[in-house]
Amino acid sequence: MLIESLEIYRVRMPLIYPFRTAFADAESIDTVLVKMSSQGMVGWGEATPWGSPLYSSEWAAGVYGLVREWLGPKILGKQIETADALQDELGCFKGNQFAKASLDLAWWDLQAQLSGQPLWKLLGGSSDTVDVGADFGVMETIPLLLKTIEDAFASGFKRIKLKFRPGWDLEMVRAVRRAFPEGVFHVDCNSAYQLSDASIFQELDEYNLAMVEQPLGHDDLLDHAKLQQMIKTPICLDESINSVKRAVQAMEIDACRWINIKPGRIGGLTPARQIISEAERRSVPCWVGGMLESAVGASHCLALSSLSNIHYPADLFPSNRFYKKDLGQPEIELSGPSQITAQPGPGIGCTPNFDLLQELSLEHHQIDNN
Ligand code: OSB
Ligand code: MG
């Protein structure tokens, strides 16, 4: 396809209530949307690194500026026939995976539309419907958390992820396990701990968690490998996996026995698919994470969740869990207990609600390299 036009939007989406993790207590989510056009069709991409570099080193205004100044002009007006060709064009720029992903995702949505297929099918997925889990941030009190978990299991969720940070860690898990001896749970530490905290994770072994997500540094592999030798619970890496090569290196040193795949964090759906298949060759299962994207970005994650070697329900949620009105339309809804079904397409089958996009945009720019 010829990349005929590119527009970018930096958007701030207010949350219904704050989402509390080890790295931030967020009241709104900053995201970057890309509109890519070719042959009269439009594809949308979304990168959601948040407003400040607290989850990773990227941040929304940085992503926006980079796409505007460098990545967008590099591909505008070019004929880009394959997803690999797009990655090759962007490959000269170091790092900045979220920024690269915003273009990669738009390219895939557009390519799926040009070929008249839903994105999940074009990616090689097996079904339009995927399993999703429930996920609870740090709450006011443990009884409130227990009640929320009870409701989630009652409505059919098959697994629950618990945010875990100093002050909301072992005591919380102990209470949850006591109340729900059979439930499938895991904890996400968002890199809040160090190897010297290993005894916390050794104690966690008693609670039979499905995995422990990103216990140590966001850029660490080696200490994770050391920690994995000291505990039985499988380690899942999220923040640390930011490229295909790092994923392979992590698996080679047994730094992770699960991989959380987020297309934004690793530069798009193209590297995401490569990581999933590299992991499959090494018998390391994957699952799809999320960053509280709008329904646009969540639709890309949904398509990815139907690939083989995805073995755990995704961090994808109905729009109304976090947003009064989702920036993307149609909104994401459950299609069954603990399940979400992709739009029939073609492409992701989801676009921004234009009025809301206007209202929530902090910046908008049409890329022009003349
Ligand atoms: O670390 O997985 C993470 C959300 C935003 C940023 C980082 C993470 C998350 C989640 C996803 O945990 C949970 C959710 O989407 O509710
Ligand atoms: Mg995580």
XYZ file of C-alpha atoms and ligand atoms in Angstrom:
387
model
C 0.000 0.000 0.000
C 1.012 3.595 -0.560
C 0.999 5.552 2.708
C -1.017 8.505 1.396
C -1.717 10.378 4.596
C -0.979 10.237 8.306
C -2.668 12.128 11.120
C -1.843 11.878 14.809
C -3.817 12.736 17.924
C -2.648 12.986 21.535
C -5.597 12.295 23.768
C -6.359 12.302 27.516
C -9.122 9.892 28.540
C -10.640 10.424 32.024
C -11.116 7.247 34.082
C -14.293 6.628 36.071
C -12.128 6.047 39.170
C -8.354 6.030 39.767
C -6.390 2.928 38.700
C -3.754 2.246 41.360
C -0.628 0.243 40.595
C 2.934 0.114 41.866
C 3.929 2.803 39.369
C 1.067 5.319 39.488
C -2.345 6.246 40.835
C -3.829 7.327 37.522
C -6.973 9.422 37.085
C -6.746 9.632 33.316
C -4.934 7.752 30.566
C -2.922 9.514 27.863
C -2.852 7.797 24.505
C -1.754 8.512 20.923
C -3.892 7.618 17.921
C -2.694 7.374 14.335
C -4.940 7.614 11.285
C -3.328 6.111 8.167
C -4.975 6.340 4.743
C -4.525 4.526 1.457
C -6.796 3.872 -1.539
C -9.736 5.617 0.078
C -9.538 3.519 3.236
C -8.498 4.479 6.752
C -6.663 2.393 9.370
C -6.287 3.316 13.038
C -3.432 2.590 15.418
C -3.106 3.422 19.098
C -0.153 3.562 21.485
C -0.923 4.011 25.184
C 2.310 4.604 27.129
C 0.430 6.914 29.578
C 1.234 10.572 30.195
C 4.481 10.176 32.111
C 7.367 7.697 31.828
C 6.364 5.644 34.885
C 5.459 2.296 33.293
C 8.296 2.418 30.747
C 10.635 5.126 29.489
C 8.098 6.257 26.893
C 5.347 8.823 27.433
C 2.493 10.094 25.282
C 3.875 13.528 24.367
C 7.224 11.889 23.548
C 5.547 9.305 21.327
C 3.516 12.039 19.634
C 6.579 14.185 18.984
C 8.614 11.272 17.675
C 5.903 10.121 15.267
C 5.410 13.717 14.121
C 9.106 14.545 13.649
C 10.716 11.280 12.581
C 8.663 8.101 12.225
C 5.720 9.553 10.307
C 7.820 11.498 7.770
C 9.992 8.387 7.239
C 7.059 6.362 5.879
C 4.685 8.975 4.445
C 4.460 8.711 0.651
C 6.201 5.316 0.568
C 4.904 2.091 -0.837
C 4.899 -0.351 2.113
C 3.742 -3.774 1.033
C 4.495 -5.896 4.095
C 4.472 -5.556 7.848
C 8.170 -6.472 7.884
C 8.906 -3.699 5.389
C 7.298 -1.221 7.786
C 9.439 -2.484 10.658
C 12.526 -2.240 8.423
C 11.732 1.403 7.610
C 11.456 2.229 11.312
C 14.327 -0.032 12.403
C 17.017 2.634 12.032
C 15.465 4.489 14.983
C 16.521 3.038 18.332
C 13.960 1.889 20.885
C 10.691 3.830 21.136
C 8.496 0.782 20.734
C 5.198 2.450 21.630
C 5.805 5.081 18.950
C 6.632 2.409 16.359
C 3.607 0.386 17.429
C 1.212 3.268 16.754
C 2.172 3.076 13.055
C 2.409 -0.721 12.929
C -1.110 -1.099 14.329
C -2.549 1.442 11.894
C -0.825 -0.382 9.026
C -2.334 -3.738 10.087
C -5.849 -2.324 10.450
C -5.549 -0.716 7.023
C -4.062 -3.841 5.445
C -6.867 -5.985 6.865
C -9.420 -3.562 5.440
C -7.737 -3.510 2.030
C -7.828 -7.307 2.000
C -11.449 -7.408 3.247
C -10.714 -9.509 6.344
C -11.059 -9.092 10.071
C -7.660 -8.429 11.625
C -7.708 -11.581 13.772
C -7.987 -13.660 10.614
C -5.228 -11.802 8.774
C -2.931 -12.293 11.800
C -3.583 -16.037 11.695
C -5.930 -16.288 14.653
C -8.315 -19.151 15.134
C -11.454 -17.491 16.490
C -13.229 -14.158 16.769
C -13.888 -14.817 20.470
C -11.273 -14.830 23.228
C -11.161 -15.367 26.972
C -10.563 -12.332 29.138
C -9.804 -12.038 32.833
C -10.609 -9.626 35.627
C -7.989 -7.322 37.087
C -8.119 -5.301 40.280
C -5.864 -2.409 41.234
C -4.938 -1.466 44.765
C -8.156 -0.762 46.687
C -9.158 1.123 49.827
C -9.586 -1.994 51.943
C -9.181 -5.765 51.766
C -12.906 -6.452 52.474
C -13.782 -4.271 49.476
C -11.365 -6.280 47.328
C -12.848 -9.581 48.560
C -16.360 -8.439 47.673
C -15.205 -7.333 44.213
C -13.530 -10.698 43.621
C -16.648 -12.528 44.724
C -18.701 -10.569 42.177
C -16.151 -11.245 39.426
C -16.204 -15.005 40.000
C -20.010 -14.935 40.243
C -20.208 -13.263 36.842
C -18.038 -15.988 35.322
C -14.466 -14.654 35.218
C -12.002 -17.538 35.172
C -8.939 -15.764 36.515
C -8.161 -12.665 38.512
C -5.054 -10.497 38.425
C -4.210 -8.530 41.546
C -1.980 -5.488 41.562
C 0.723 -6.002 44.185
C 2.888 -3.267 45.699
C 4.598 -2.588 49.052
C 1.805 -2.055 51.578
C -0.646 -4.104 49.463
C 1.169 -7.394 49.071
C 1.471 -10.554 51.196
C -1.286 -9.719 53.636
C -3.652 -9.020 50.742
C -2.813 -12.314 48.976
C -3.165 -14.249 52.232
C -6.674 -12.835 52.730
C -7.664 -13.502 49.120
C -6.425 -17.105 49.223
C -8.188 -17.737 52.522
C -11.486 -16.472 51.071
C -11.107 -18.175 47.661
C -9.067 -21.361 48.069
C -9.771 -22.592 44.527
C -9.691 -19.457 42.371
C -7.052 -18.797 39.705
C -5.092 -15.709 40.723
C -1.852 -14.002 39.839
C -0.140 -10.833 41.025
C 1.379 -8.010 38.970
C 4.177 -6.124 40.758
C 5.002 -3.629 37.982
C 8.702 -3.838 38.857
C 8.305 -2.604 42.449
C 10.734 -5.097 44.054
C 14.396 -6.106 44.047
C 16.205 -9.405 44.238
C 16.837 -8.686 47.925
C 13.049 -9.026 48.401
C 13.189 -12.686 47.282
C 11.738 -13.887 50.599
C 8.418 -12.184 49.734
C 8.201 -14.283 46.568
C 9.291 -17.429 48.396
C 6.393 -16.903 50.756
C 4.071 -16.305 47.795
C 4.891 -19.858 46.650
C 2.548 -21.046 49.410
C -0.462 -19.445 47.748
C -0.395 -21.364 44.494
C -0.559 -18.393 42.129
C -0.677 -18.937 38.379
C 2.305 -16.611 37.975
C 3.989 -13.520 39.370
C 4.122 -10.715 36.810
C 7.170 -8.419 36.564
C 8.431 -8.596 40.145
C 11.793 -6.865 39.503
C 13.274 -4.005 37.465
C 11.579 -2.904 34.239
C 14.826 -3.371 32.308
C 16.135 -6.435 34.121
C 16.500 -10.010 32.875
C 19.316 -11.468 34.944
C 17.858 -10.925 38.412
C 14.578 -12.396 37.202
C 16.472 -15.527 36.165
C 18.086 -15.668 39.614
C 14.721 -15.172 41.321
C 13.113 -17.891 39.193
C 15.737 -20.323 40.548
C 14.652 -19.432 44.095
C 10.881 -19.814 43.681
C 8.387 -22.300 42.267
C 5.755 -19.838 41.031
C 6.387 -19.106 37.343
C 7.622 -15.603 36.569
C 5.807 -13.715 33.822
C 7.659 -10.806 32.253
C 5.821 -7.719 31.058
C 7.926 -4.500 31.164
C 11.226 -6.346 30.549
C 10.142 -7.798 27.207
C 10.462 -4.943 24.753
C 11.784 -6.674 21.636
C 11.935 -10.077 19.973
C 15.598 -10.363 20.859
C 15.068 -9.635 24.536
C 12.228 -12.126 24.625
C 14.507 -14.809 23.206
C 17.308 -13.903 25.621
C 14.890 -13.957 28.559
C 13.731 -17.445 27.609
C 17.286 -18.651 27.053
C 18.260 -17.784 30.622
C 14.927 -18.933 32.121
C 14.047 -15.420 33.278
C 10.378 -16.030 32.463
C 8.043 -18.988 32.144
C 5.218 -16.818 30.795
C 5.270 -13.747 28.553
C 2.732 -10.939 28.730
C 2.413 -9.589 25.177
C 1.417 -5.969 24.653
C 1.747 -4.787 21.083
C 2.622 -1.245 22.242
C 5.498 -2.271 24.507
C 7.281 -4.286 21.824
C 6.785 -2.123 18.740
C 3.619 -3.543 17.243
C 1.750 -6.609 16.102
C 4.592 -7.702 13.827
C 7.132 -8.262 16.638
C 4.282 -9.498 18.874
C 3.576 -12.345 16.458
C 7.287 -13.170 16.263
C 7.599 -13.326 20.060
C 4.545 -15.550 20.305
C 6.045 -18.015 17.834
C 9.556 -17.894 19.332
C 7.918 -18.649 22.678
C 5.892 -21.487 21.190
C 9.085 -23.110 19.884
C 10.460 -23.012 23.431
C 7.190 -24.115 25.076
C 6.798 -20.798 26.874
C 3.109 -19.816 26.936
C 1.984 -16.241 26.315
C -1.039 -14.096 27.056
C -2.126 -10.643 25.982
C -1.913 -7.666 28.336
C -3.359 -4.182 28.118
C -2.610 -0.566 29.006
C -6.216 0.671 29.432
C -6.313 1.575 25.749
C -9.488 2.862 24.168
C -11.587 0.319 22.271
C -9.395 1.073 19.229
C -6.174 -0.225 20.787
C -8.035 -2.911 22.708
C -9.379 -4.227 19.380
C -5.822 -4.812 18.172
C -5.052 -6.664 21.411
C -8.213 -8.690 20.945
C -7.130 -9.789 17.459
C -3.767 -10.871 18.829
C -5.394 -12.890 21.610
C -6.760 -15.431 19.137
C -3.327 -16.692 18.018
C -2.019 -20.069 19.047
C 0.292 -20.195 22.079
C -2.001 -17.752 23.931
C -2.877 -19.754 27.042
C -4.254 -17.369 29.676
C -7.216 -14.955 29.576
C -6.328 -11.467 28.312
C -6.257 -8.167 30.234
C -9.101 -6.833 28.093
C -12.162 -5.295 29.661
C -15.556 -3.971 28.715
C -15.336 -0.232 27.985
C -17.621 0.680 30.874
C -15.235 -0.807 33.419
C -12.912 2.225 33.147
C -14.601 4.766 30.887
C -17.912 6.614 31.051
C -17.770 6.726 27.287
C -15.093 4.906 25.302
C -13.138 6.909 22.746
C -13.568 3.985 20.340
C -16.825 2.804 18.822
C -18.452 0.370 18.992
C -17.530 0.022 22.654
C -16.106 -3.246 23.988
C -18.669 -5.443 25.722
C -18.573 -8.964 27.070
C -20.078 -11.431 24.595
C -20.339 -14.185 27.193
C -19.051 -14.830 30.682
C -15.367 -13.914 30.608
C -15.361 -13.552 26.800
C -15.073 -10.790 24.226
C -15.837 -11.172 20.525
C -14.118 -9.161 17.801
C -16.202 -7.017 15.448
C -16.868 -8.767 12.164
C -14.491 -6.318 10.470
C -12.923 -5.852 8.015
C -9.916 -4.610 9.939
C -10.386 -4.076 13.669
C -13.983 -2.930 13.080
C -13.528 -0.045 15.523
C -12.853 3.681 14.953
C -12.673 6.687 17.252
C -15.911 8.490 18.012
C -15.084 11.715 16.180
C -16.845 14.098 18.578
C -15.129 12.527 21.556
C -11.780 12.546 19.738
C -12.152 16.302 19.174
C -13.178 16.850 22.776
C -10.391 14.799 24.378
C -7.499 15.679 22.044
C -4.663 17.728 23.498
C -2.892 17.941 20.116
C -3.604 16.956 16.520
C -1.285 17.086 13.529
C -1.358 16.118 9.871
C 2.065 14.814 8.930
C 3.517 16.539 5.906
C 7.053 15.954 4.693
C 7.170 18.415 1.853
O 1.418 -3.809 33.996
O -0.009 -4.981 33.025
C 0.360 -3.883 33.440
C -2.458 -1.423 32.884
C -1.779 -0.307 32.506
C -0.420 -0.319 32.496
C 0.275 -1.474 32.825
C -0.405 -2.618 33.173
C -1.770 -2.566 33.223
C -2.492 -3.698 33.614
C -3.618 -4.052 32.803
O -2.201 -4.359 34.565
C -4.748 -4.191 33.668
C -5.921 -3.650 33.054
O -5.964 -3.445 31.832
O -6.830 -3.496 33.870
Mg 1.916 -5.898 33.985
